[in-house]
Short mmCIF file of C-alpha atoms in Angstrom, two decimals:
data_model
loop_
_atom_site.label_atom_id
_atom_site.label_comp_id
_atom_site.label_asym_id
_atom_site.label_seq_id
_atom_site.Cartn_x
_atom_site.Cartn_y
_atom_site.Cartn_z
CA MET V 1 202.24 139.80 100.11
CA GLY V 2 199.91 142.77 100.04
CA LEU V 3 199.64 142.79 96.31
CA ILE V 4 198.72 139.79 96.23
CA LEU V 5 195.84 140.06 98.48
CA VAL V 6 194.51 143.11 96.49
CA GLY V 7 194.66 140.98 93.50
CA LEU V 8 192.69 138.31 95.31
CA GLY V 9 190.32 140.68 96.46
CA TYR V 10 190.05 142.21 92.80
CA ALA V 11 189.44 138.64 91.44
CA TRP V 12 186.63 138.10 94.62
CA MET V 13 184.87 141.34 93.78
CA PHE V 14 184.73 140.10 90.19
CA ARG V 15 183.44 136.57 91.19
CA HIS V 16 181.24 134.68 88.58
CA VAL V 17 180.59 131.35 87.62
CA ASP V 18 180.67 130.78 83.32
CA ASP V 19 177.89 128.81 82.02
CA ASP V 20 180.50 126.14 80.37
CA ALA V 21 181.26 125.38 84.41
CA PHE V 22 178.36 123.29 84.65
CA ILE V 23 179.01 121.53 81.87
CA THR V 24 181.88 119.96 83.77
CA PHE V 25 179.66 120.04 87.04
CA ARG V 26 177.19 117.97 85.26
CA TYR V 27 179.99 115.41 84.11
CA SER V 28 181.28 115.64 87.73
CA LYS V 29 177.81 115.07 89.44
CA HIS V 30 177.11 111.94 87.34
CA LEU V 31 180.76 110.38 88.18
CA ALA V 32 179.62 111.05 91.76
CA GLU V 33 176.41 109.23 91.75
CA GLY V 34 177.96 106.41 89.84
CA LEU V 35 177.12 106.89 86.06
CA GLY V 36 180.68 107.69 85.14
CA PRO V 37 181.87 111.04 83.57
CA VAL V 38 178.77 111.14 80.89
CA TRP V 39 176.72 114.20 79.53
CA ASN V 40 173.56 111.79 79.77
CA ALA V 41 173.44 108.13 81.32
CA ASP V 42 172.85 106.60 77.84
CA GLN V 43 175.86 108.12 76.04
CA ARG V 44 179.64 108.33 76.37
CA VAL V 45 180.48 111.33 74.87
CA GLU V 46 183.70 113.70 76.33
CA GLY V 47 182.05 117.06 76.14
CA TYR V 48 184.72 118.62 78.71
CA THR V 49 188.15 119.39 78.44
CA ASN V 50 189.37 119.65 81.75
CA PHE V 51 189.42 115.78 83.06
CA LEU V 52 191.81 116.69 86.31
CA TRP V 53 188.84 119.46 87.54
CA MET V 54 185.98 116.91 86.44
CA LEU V 55 187.60 114.28 89.01
CA ILE V 56 188.47 116.99 91.75
CA MET V 57 184.73 119.07 91.52
CA ALA V 58 183.21 115.13 91.87
CA VAL V 59 184.91 115.44 95.40
CA PRO V 60 182.61 118.33 96.84
CA ILE V 61 179.56 117.01 94.88
CA SER V 62 179.53 113.73 96.35
CA LEU V 63 179.93 115.57 99.94
CA GLY V 64 177.06 117.58 98.94
CA ILE V 65 178.72 120.80 98.85
CA ASP V 66 177.81 123.52 95.98
CA PRO V 67 180.48 123.06 93.45
CA VAL V 68 180.18 126.97 92.74
CA ILE V 69 181.32 127.70 96.38
CA ALA V 70 184.06 125.10 95.90
CA ALA V 71 185.43 126.04 92.51
CA THR V 72 185.73 129.51 93.64
CA LEU V 73 187.66 129.15 96.84
CA LEU V 74 190.13 126.35 94.95
CA SER V 75 190.49 129.04 92.30
CA LEU V 76 191.22 131.95 94.77
CA LEU V 77 193.95 129.70 96.38
CA CYS V 78 195.28 128.47 93.07
CA LEU V 79 195.59 132.09 92.18
CA GLY V 80 197.21 133.47 94.98
CA LEU V 81 199.71 130.47 94.92
CA ASN V 82 200.38 131.46 91.35
CA LEU V 83 201.12 134.84 91.68
CA PHE V 84 203.55 134.39 94.79
CA LEU V 85 205.54 131.99 92.58
CA LEU V 86 205.38 134.15 89.20
CA TYR V 87 206.99 136.87 91.89
CA ARG V 88 209.89 134.16 93.16
CA ILE V 89 210.53 133.45 89.86
CA SER V 90 210.80 137.19 88.65
CA LEU V 91 213.00 137.88 91.76
CA ARG V 92 215.17 134.98 90.94
CA PHE V 93 215.99 135.52 87.64
CA ILE V 94 216.23 139.49 88.04
CA GLY V 95 218.03 139.43 91.30
CA HIS V 96 217.05 142.97 92.73
CA ALA V 97 213.22 142.93 94.81
CA ARG V 98 212.27 146.52 93.50
CA ILE V 99 212.67 145.54 89.73
CA ALA V 100 211.55 142.18 90.36
CA MET V 101 208.35 143.49 91.56
CA LEU V 102 208.00 146.10 88.44
CA CYS V 103 208.32 143.39 85.95
CA TRP V 104 205.76 141.22 87.95
CA LEU V 105 203.29 144.08 88.65
CA PRO V 106 201.57 143.95 85.15
CA VAL V 107 200.87 140.14 85.61
CA MET V 108 199.35 141.37 88.83
CA CYS V 109 197.16 143.40 87.45
CA SER V 110 196.32 141.30 84.57
CA HIS V 111 192.28 141.83 84.41
CA THR V 112 192.06 138.88 82.43
CA LEU V 113 194.08 136.76 85.00
CA LEU V 114 192.08 137.83 87.79
CA PHE V 115 188.89 137.92 86.15
CA THR V 116 188.76 134.46 84.88
CA ALA V 117 190.16 132.83 88.10
CA THR V 118 186.79 132.51 89.45
CA SER V 119 184.82 131.32 86.48
CA GLY V 120 184.26 127.78 87.79
CA LEU V 121 186.52 126.32 85.26
CA GLU V 122 189.85 124.89 85.76
CA THR V 123 191.77 128.53 84.22
CA ALA V 124 193.35 129.26 87.76
CA LEU V 125 194.67 125.50 88.77
CA ASN V 126 196.12 125.09 84.88
CA GLY V 127 197.61 128.23 85.08
CA LEU V 128 199.36 127.37 88.49
CA LEU V 129 200.55 123.97 87.21
CA TRP V 130 202.14 125.53 84.56
CA THR V 131 204.03 128.22 86.95
CA ILE V 132 204.97 125.22 89.03
CA VAL V 133 206.90 123.36 86.15
CA ILE V 134 208.08 126.82 84.86
CA SER V 135 209.69 127.33 88.47
CA LEU V 136 211.07 123.53 88.84
CA VAL V 137 212.82 124.30 85.09
CA HIS V 138 214.23 127.47 85.84
CA GLY V 139 216.16 126.10 88.90
CA ILE V 140 217.99 123.80 86.32
CA LEU V 141 218.44 126.36 83.58
CA ASP V 142 220.34 129.11 85.87
CA ARG V 143 222.16 125.79 87.58
CA SER V 144 220.80 127.28 90.78
CA ARG V 145 219.19 123.31 91.53
CA VAL V 146 220.65 120.34 90.31
CA ALA V 147 218.58 118.15 87.62
CA SER V 148 218.17 115.33 90.23
CA ALA V 149 215.84 112.40 89.93
CA LEU V 150 213.53 113.73 92.25
CA ARG V 151 213.57 117.04 90.26
CA MET V 152 213.06 115.64 87.11
CA LEU V 153 210.24 113.25 88.44
CA SER V 154 208.64 116.07 89.51
CA ILE V 155 208.61 118.28 86.34
CA GLY V 156 207.14 115.15 84.91
CA PHE V 157 204.62 115.03 87.29
CA PHE V 158 203.28 118.30 87.01
CA CYS V 159 203.51 118.29 83.37
CA GLY V 160 201.16 115.13 83.63
CA LEU V 161 198.89 116.68 86.00
CA ALA V 162 198.93 120.11 83.65
CA THR V 163 198.09 117.82 80.80
CA LEU V 164 195.32 115.98 82.40
CA CYS V 165 193.91 119.42 83.45
CA ARG V 166 194.01 120.85 79.72
CA MET V 167 195.59 118.77 76.87
CA GLU V 168 197.43 121.83 75.48
CA ALA V 169 199.94 121.12 78.34
CA MET V 170 201.56 118.50 76.04
CA ILE V 171 202.94 121.79 74.69
CA LEU V 172 204.40 122.32 78.35
CA PHE V 173 205.74 118.92 78.56
CA GLY V 174 207.63 119.17 74.90
CA ILE V 175 209.36 122.54 75.50
CA SER V 176 210.52 121.76 78.72
CA PHE V 177 212.20 118.64 77.72
CA ILE V 178 213.73 120.21 74.76
CA ALA V 179 215.00 123.10 77.11
CA LEU V 180 216.42 120.61 79.88
CA LEU V 181 218.17 118.54 76.91
CA VAL V 182 219.83 121.66 75.49
CA ALA V 183 220.92 122.58 79.04
CA HIS V 184 222.43 119.56 79.83
CA TYR V 185 224.46 119.40 76.33
CA THR V 186 225.51 122.81 76.85
CA ARG V 187 227.21 122.46 80.26
CA ALA V 188 230.88 121.86 80.35
CA ASP V 189 230.77 119.45 83.12
CA ARG V 190 227.72 117.45 81.96
CA PRO V 191 226.34 115.72 85.12
CA ARG V 192 224.52 112.48 84.77
CA ALA V 193 221.29 112.66 82.50
CA ARG V 194 218.20 111.94 84.45
CA PHE V 195 215.60 112.34 81.57
CA GLN V 196 213.80 108.55 82.09
CA TYR V 197 212.45 110.14 85.58
CA LEU V 198 211.02 113.46 83.25
CA TRP V 199 209.22 110.96 80.76
CA ALA V 200 208.49 108.56 83.75
CA GLY V 201 206.56 111.11 85.85
CA PHE V 202 204.82 112.19 82.78
CA LEU V 203 203.92 109.00 81.29
CA ALA V 204 202.85 107.32 84.82
CA LEU V 205 199.81 109.87 84.74
CA VAL V 206 198.87 110.30 81.08
CA LEU V 207 199.41 106.96 79.62
CA PRO V 208 196.74 105.18 81.92
CA TRP V 209 194.37 108.21 81.29
CA LEU V 210 195.02 108.06 77.51
CA ILE V 211 194.01 104.28 77.64
CA TRP V 212 191.05 104.77 79.99
CA ARG V 213 190.04 107.73 77.60
CA TYR V 214 189.80 105.42 74.63
CA SER V 215 188.65 102.33 76.05
CA PHE V 216 185.51 104.32 77.52
CA TYR V 217 185.22 107.50 74.75
CA GLY V 218 186.60 105.33 71.96
CA ASP V 219 188.73 108.55 71.19
CA LEU V 220 192.14 109.79 72.16
CA LEU V 221 190.50 113.49 71.68
CA PRO V 222 187.73 115.09 73.56
CA ASN V 223 184.72 115.76 71.26
CA THR V 224 184.80 119.37 72.06
CA PHE V 225 188.69 119.27 70.02
CA TYR V 226 186.81 118.38 66.66
CA VAL V 227 183.74 120.46 67.38
CA LYS V 228 185.74 123.68 68.17
CA THR V 229 188.42 122.77 65.32
CA ALA V 230 185.75 121.85 62.50
CA LEU V 231 185.71 125.23 61.02
CA ARG V 232 188.82 127.08 62.63
CA SER V 233 190.38 129.89 61.10
CA ALA V 234 193.85 130.53 61.28
CA SER V 235 193.27 134.24 60.06
CA SER V 236 190.57 134.56 63.30
CA GLY V 237 193.10 132.91 65.66
CA PHE V 238 195.68 135.74 64.62
CA VAL V 239 193.77 138.39 64.99
CA PHE V 240 192.86 137.03 68.08
CA VAL V 241 196.56 136.71 69.50
CA CYS V 242 197.26 140.21 68.55
CA ALA V 243 194.07 141.81 70.14
CA TYR V 244 195.30 140.22 73.38
CA LEU V 245 199.05 141.39 72.50
CA THR V 246 197.66 144.78 71.95
CA ALA V 247 195.12 145.26 74.78
CA SER V 248 198.07 144.22 77.37
CA ALA V 249 200.51 146.67 75.90
CA ALA V 250 203.25 143.99 75.95
CA TRP V 251 204.68 145.79 73.09
CA VAL V 252 205.40 148.58 75.30
CA PRO V 253 209.03 147.54 77.01
CA GLY V 254 210.30 146.47 73.44
CA ILE V 255 209.64 150.30 72.16
CA LEU V 256 211.14 151.92 75.44
CA TYR V 257 214.27 149.59 75.07
CA LYS V 258 214.89 150.68 71.48
CA LEU V 259 214.77 153.94 72.39
CA GLN V 260 217.66 153.63 75.13
CA LYS V 261 220.86 155.15 74.08
CA GLN V 262 222.62 152.69 75.94
CA ARG V 263 221.67 149.08 75.59
CA LEU V 264 223.53 146.23 77.84
CA ALA V 265 224.28 142.96 76.23
CA ARG V 266 221.07 140.98 77.45
CA ASN V 267 221.84 137.05 77.77
CA LEU V 268 219.31 135.11 76.32
CA SER V 269 220.08 132.07 77.41
CA GLY V 270 218.29 129.99 79.76
CA LEU V 271 215.16 131.22 81.10
CA PRO V 272 214.06 133.72 78.57
CA THR V 273 214.83 131.26 75.76
CA TYR V 274 213.09 128.68 77.63
CA VAL V 275 209.70 131.01 78.41
CA ALA V 276 210.06 132.52 75.11
CA GLY V 277 209.66 129.38 73.27
CA LEU V 278 206.88 127.87 75.32
CA ALA V 279 204.95 131.32 75.05
CA PHE V 280 205.83 131.02 70.86
CA THR V 281 204.64 127.55 70.81
CA PHE V 282 201.46 128.24 72.50
CA LEU V 283 200.70 131.09 70.46
CA CYS V 284 201.08 129.12 67.38
CA TYR V 285 198.79 126.51 68.58
CA VAL V 286 195.79 129.05 69.32
CA ILE V 287 196.29 130.76 65.94
CA TRP V 288 195.89 127.21 64.62
CA ALA V 289 192.94 126.92 66.54
CA GLY V 290 191.21 129.68 65.77
CA GLY V 291 191.29 131.41 68.89
CA ASP V 292 188.63 131.70 71.56
CA TYR V 293 185.29 133.16 72.57
CA LEU V 294 185.88 133.42 76.12
CA GLU V 295 187.77 136.75 76.37
CA PHE V 296 191.42 135.69 76.68
CA ARG V 297 191.21 132.88 79.01
CA ILE V 298 192.80 130.41 76.87
CA LEU V 299 196.15 132.65 77.09
CA VAL V 300 196.20 132.45 81.08
CA PRO V 301 198.95 129.29 81.17
CA VAL V 302 201.25 131.52 79.07
CA LEU V 303 200.03 135.00 80.21
CA PRO V 304 202.60 135.59 82.46
CA MET V 305 205.26 135.01 80.41
CA LEU V 306 204.00 137.26 77.80
CA LEU V 307 203.71 140.07 80.26
CA MET V 308 207.03 139.36 82.28
CA PHE V 309 209.13 138.25 79.50
CA PRO V 310 209.67 141.89 77.77
CA MET V 311 209.80 143.38 81.21
CA TRP V 312 212.63 141.21 81.97
CA MET V 313 214.63 141.63 78.87
CA LEU V 314 214.37 145.65 78.99
CA ALA V 315 215.27 145.24 83.01
CA LYS V 316 218.45 143.39 81.68
CA GLY V 317 219.08 145.60 78.48
CA THR V 318 218.98 148.91 80.01
CA GLU V 319 221.01 150.59 83.00
CA SER V 320 218.30 152.78 84.01
CA VAL V 321 215.41 151.79 86.33
CA ARG V 322 213.54 154.53 84.73
CA PRO V 323 212.19 152.71 81.41
CA VAL V 324 211.25 150.04 83.77
CA VAL V 325 209.11 151.88 85.88
CA ILE V 326 207.51 153.71 82.76
CA ALA V 327 207.15 150.31 81.06
CA SER V 328 205.37 148.69 84.03
CA GLY V 329 203.35 151.79 84.51
CA ILE V 330 202.07 151.79 81.21
CA MET V 331 201.02 148.28 81.05
CA VAL V 332 199.37 148.62 84.63
CA LEU V 333 197.13 151.47 82.83
CA PHE V 334 196.08 149.24 80.09
CA ALA V 335 195.39 146.73 82.52
CA PHE V 336 193.25 148.82 84.29
CA VAL V 337 191.40 150.23 81.43
CA TRP V 338 190.61 147.25 79.88
CA GLY V 339 189.16 146.21 83.02
CA GLN V 340 187.12 149.10 83.24
CA GLY V 341 186.38 148.93 79.68
CA ASN V 342 185.92 145.92 77.59
CA GLY V 343 186.61 143.68 80.66
CA ARG V 344 183.03 144.49 81.80
CA PHE V 345 181.64 143.74 78.56
CA PHE V 346 182.27 140.06 79.27
CA ARG V 347 180.85 140.48 82.79
CA PHE V 348 177.26 139.21 81.59
CA PRO V 349 174.80 138.90 84.90
CA HIS V 350 173.68 135.47 83.41
CA MET V 351 177.43 134.25 83.93
CA ASN V 352 176.96 135.16 87.94
CA SER V 353 174.89 132.44 89.96
CA LEU V 354 176.86 133.15 93.25
CA VAL V 355 177.00 136.95 93.32
CA HIS V 356 173.60 138.37 91.98
CA PRO V 357 171.30 135.85 90.93
CA TYR V 358 169.20 138.53 89.60
CA SER V 359 170.87 141.73 87.50
CA GLU V 360 170.13 144.91 89.65
CA ASP V 361 168.07 146.26 87.00
CA ALA V 362 165.54 143.14 87.14
CA HIS V 363 165.58 142.59 83.34
CA PHE V 364 167.84 139.65 83.39
CA MET V 365 167.39 136.25 85.39
CA SER V 366 170.38 133.83 85.78
CA PHE V 367 171.03 130.53 83.84
CA ALA V 368 171.05 128.94 86.93
CA GLU V 369 167.80 130.37 88.30
CA GLN V 370 166.33 129.74 84.80
CA GLY V 371 167.09 125.69 85.10
CA GLN V 372 165.72 125.65 88.98
CA ALA V 373 162.98 127.13 87.91
CA MET V 374 162.45 125.01 84.72
CA GLY V 375 163.47 121.95 87.05
CA ASP V 376 160.59 122.86 89.63
CA LEU V 377 158.12 123.41 87.15
CA LEU V 378 158.41 119.53 85.86
CA GLU V 379 159.45 117.71 89.05
CA HIS V 380 163.23 117.73 87.97
CA ASP V 381 162.34 114.91 85.52
CA GLY V 382 165.29 113.17 84.20
CA THR V 383 163.14 111.91 81.48
CA VAL V 384 162.14 115.27 79.95
CA ARG V 385 164.69 115.82 76.81
CA ILE V 386 165.39 119.56 76.29
CA ALA V 387 167.37 120.83 73.11
CA ILE V 388 169.36 123.79 74.50
CA GLY V 389 172.06 125.95 73.09
CA ALA V 390 173.26 127.09 76.47
CA CYS V 391 174.12 123.72 77.88
CA GLY V 392 175.85 124.76 81.19
CA ALA V 393 173.78 125.98 84.37
CA ILE V 394 169.85 125.16 82.85
CA PRO V 395 170.44 121.24 82.15
CA TYR V 396 172.87 120.69 85.38
CA TYR V 397 169.70 122.79 87.88
CA SER V 398 167.18 121.56 85.81
CA GLY V 399 168.06 117.49 85.67
CA PHE V 400 166.64 117.27 82.30
CA TYR V 401 168.19 115.42 79.52
CA GLY V 402 170.24 117.62 77.56
CA ILE V 403 170.62 117.76 73.94
CA ASP V 404 173.19 120.21 72.98
CA LEU V 405 172.45 122.43 69.94
CA TYR V 406 176.33 122.87 69.40
CA GLY V 407 177.39 119.63 69.57
CA LEU V 408 179.93 119.74 72.09
CA ASN V 409 178.26 117.22 74.07
CA GLU V 410 176.63 115.02 71.17
CA PRO V 411 178.09 112.04 69.68
CA ARG V 412 180.39 113.76 66.69
CA ASP V 413 179.89 110.73 64.20
CA GLN V 414 176.12 111.30 64.45
CA PHE V 415 175.79 115.12 64.88
CA ASP V 416 174.62 117.31 61.75
CA GLY V 417 174.76 120.69 61.75
CA TYR V 418 175.52 124.03 59.84
CA ALA V 419 177.43 126.70 59.73
CA THR V 420 176.50 129.69 62.28
CA GLY V 421 179.44 132.52 61.68
CA TYR V 422 179.83 132.35 65.58
CA GLY V 423 182.88 132.19 67.53
CA ALA V 424 185.24 129.27 68.03
CA GLY V 425 183.02 126.38 69.90
CA HIS V 426 179.91 127.76 68.60
CA ALA V 427 180.53 127.87 64.67
CA ILE V 428 178.44 124.90 63.96
CA LEU V 429 174.61 124.72 65.17
CA ALA V 430 172.46 121.64 64.95
CA SER V 431 169.96 121.47 61.70
CA TYR V 432 166.46 120.58 62.86
CA PRO V 433 166.68 117.19 61.32
CA TYR V 434 169.12 116.65 63.67
CA ILE V 435 167.11 117.86 66.47
CA GLN V 436 163.88 116.04 65.53
CA ALA V 437 166.05 112.78 65.54
CA ARG V 438 167.08 113.27 69.16
CA ARG V 439 163.38 113.47 69.96
CA PRO V 440 163.33 116.31 72.59
CA HIS V 441 160.36 117.29 74.41
CA LEU V 442 161.36 121.19 74.69
CA ILE V 443 163.63 123.11 72.01
CA SER V 444 164.49 126.34 74.10
CA LEU V 445 164.45 129.51 72.12
CA ARG V 446 165.52 131.75 74.72
CA CYS V 447 168.33 130.52 76.63
CA GLY V 448 168.71 134.17 77.94
CA TYR V 449 166.28 136.55 79.52
CA ILE V 450 162.97 137.40 78.77
CA GLU V 451 161.79 140.86 79.94
CA ALA V 452 158.20 140.74 82.09
CA GLY V 453 155.40 140.70 80.12
CA ALA V 454 157.46 141.38 76.96
CA ALA V 455 156.98 137.92 75.30
CA GLU V 456 155.53 137.87 71.56
CA SER V 457 151.76 136.90 71.27
CA ARG V 458 153.04 135.56 67.80
CA TYR V 459 156.13 133.69 66.74
CA THR V 460 157.47 133.73 63.14
CA LEU V 461 160.72 132.71 61.25
CA THR V 462 161.69 136.40 61.39
CA ASP V 463 162.75 135.69 64.92
CA PRO V 464 166.25 134.95 64.84
CA ASN V 465 166.13 132.14 67.56
CA VAL V 466 163.30 130.39 65.61
CA ALA V 467 164.93 130.66 62.44
CA GLU V 468 168.18 129.25 64.29
CA VAL V 469 166.97 125.84 65.33
CA MET V 470 164.10 125.56 62.35
CA HIS V 471 167.11 125.60 59.82
CA GLY V 472 166.53 122.94 57.21
CA ALA V 473 162.74 122.15 58.43
CA THR V 474 159.97 121.55 55.91
CA GLN V 475 156.87 123.40 55.46
CA GLU V 476 154.94 120.55 57.18
CA ASP V 477 157.81 120.97 60.29
CA LEU V 478 156.85 124.31 60.05
CA ALA V 479 153.21 124.07 60.43
CA LYS V 480 153.48 121.63 63.08
CA THR V 481 155.37 124.10 65.37
CA GLN V 482 153.93 124.90 68.66
CA ILE V 483 155.75 127.11 71.10
CA VAL V 484 154.59 127.42 74.80
CA GLU V 485 156.04 129.72 77.39
CA LEU V 486 157.01 128.31 80.38
CA PRO V 487 156.62 130.57 83.60
CA LEU V 488 159.65 130.91 85.52
CA GLY V 489 158.44 133.10 88.33
CA ASN V 490 159.01 136.98 88.77
CA GLY V 491 157.43 137.49 85.61
CA PHE V 492 160.12 135.40 83.50
CA VAL V 493 159.53 133.34 80.84
CA GLU V 494 161.53 130.71 78.82
CA VAL V 495 160.42 130.40 75.47
CA CYS V 496 160.26 126.51 73.86
CA ILE V 497 159.18 124.80 71.08
CA TYR V 498 156.85 122.11 72.25
CA HIS V 499 158.32 119.32 69.76
CA LEU V 500 156.79 115.95 71.60
CA PRO V 501 154.23 115.84 74.27
CA HIS V 502 155.51 114.75 77.95
CA PRO V 503 153.12 113.99 80.67
CA LYS V 504 154.52 116.59 83.05
CA ILE V 505 154.59 119.06 80.48
CA GLU V 506 150.96 118.17 79.55
CA ALA V 507 149.82 118.55 83.22
CA LEU V 508 151.50 122.03 83.56
CA ILE V 509 149.89 123.50 80.36
CA LYS V 510 146.59 122.18 81.61
CA ASN V 511 146.94 123.21 85.51
CA LYS V 512 148.67 126.50 84.69
CA ALA V 513 146.35 127.03 81.88
CA LEU V 514 149.14 127.64 79.38
CA LYS V 515 148.76 129.50 75.92
CA ILE V 516 150.12 127.36 72.87
CA TYR V 517 151.21 129.60 70.10
CA THR V 518 151.78 128.43 66.56
CA LEU V 519 154.49 129.54 64.04
CA GLN V 520 152.78 131.99 61.46
#
């Protein structure tokens, strides 16, 4: 329990809110307001991938509770329960408390697992649901629990919850079903099969959801799936997976096992085969999808198995505890180095709207504060249409009508874009003709941070932010382009293309004597 508290303390120290979390919060907010789970009131686009989390977040929002605080506290609770269950699984399989802890320690020290827990997204809840299913299935595989109707129903139910949380959990249900099927038909006593309860628990949740999804959004898959896999690269996904396996030192136990002069026969049936099949299938999916751009967050559901499985195999295959201690120590060291080195690279100040509203060096302003400041300037008028790439906190706090430049929240049958070369989920950016057709009043050029007094007095196509959004524009379009710098306070400005006039923006320009720049 003490080590779990240390892990929770680490997660709290690195608490932050990813900008993507506010996309989900926007859907939750609209649901709580009676508009339904929509990005904009006049469109039905499923730009989120975490239906269950979106529903949960609608509850605190409807009660007037800040979803940032609710998401952080709930995620920490899920993380603590997940770590506890993972230790219990390790102890039940190994049978020796000290060795079980050594096998579990790399998971408890995983920077990815702890850091992503407080991102405001469904990550911690999703990881917990996967672990609950693995624990329930393990009880049947090691024959310590009977495959009762209640247990099979519970496995199906939690698989269903995990699928509502993230659709990739259909892999969890499929592999769990196969593992239970094999376990049943390889038993000599072969008790009564109760697979109908497994399917009933799963379909009772998933089937109504899929029917509603198709009737509401017109598709069985989220819009984000099509956008993120449009230019997917299996080679990029392979590099992504290899990068994690290398950075986590998951290869160390295998090497130490090979170096042992005396090796014991390892029982690869039951839990090891189950989790290996689960992890392998999920990694194949990640490779197919092309990886992800948010560190290794997508791997969190199977991350504990990727770390504990090789440790279990080492512990079961050697007589001495020494190689287990060495392997655990090296993996913990790698986790520490990653967390203090590359891990910090992903802790951008703009991701943290709960801890530090402003960066300590005063050169950064959070997305949340940018959105709040822009909303205050224009009275949070929902008729103001803004085209923006960072579609999280800025649209959420400003209350503006959002146009997603990356297409995740845009109707995919209408969206037109071009390849950017960025990572998964950001590989396609809206073309200027599409942006024009959506009739925004503002096109955000600086979704990040503007240093006080550093805004340019001239803007040209050599500016990468300008070039990105003007892709496909005609000479006439370029000649008519006007740029305005919206004052956000404390010396910060938001640089936007002023595309179409709006009464509130016109009044702001007049009252604050804002200068309009032309594109040079």
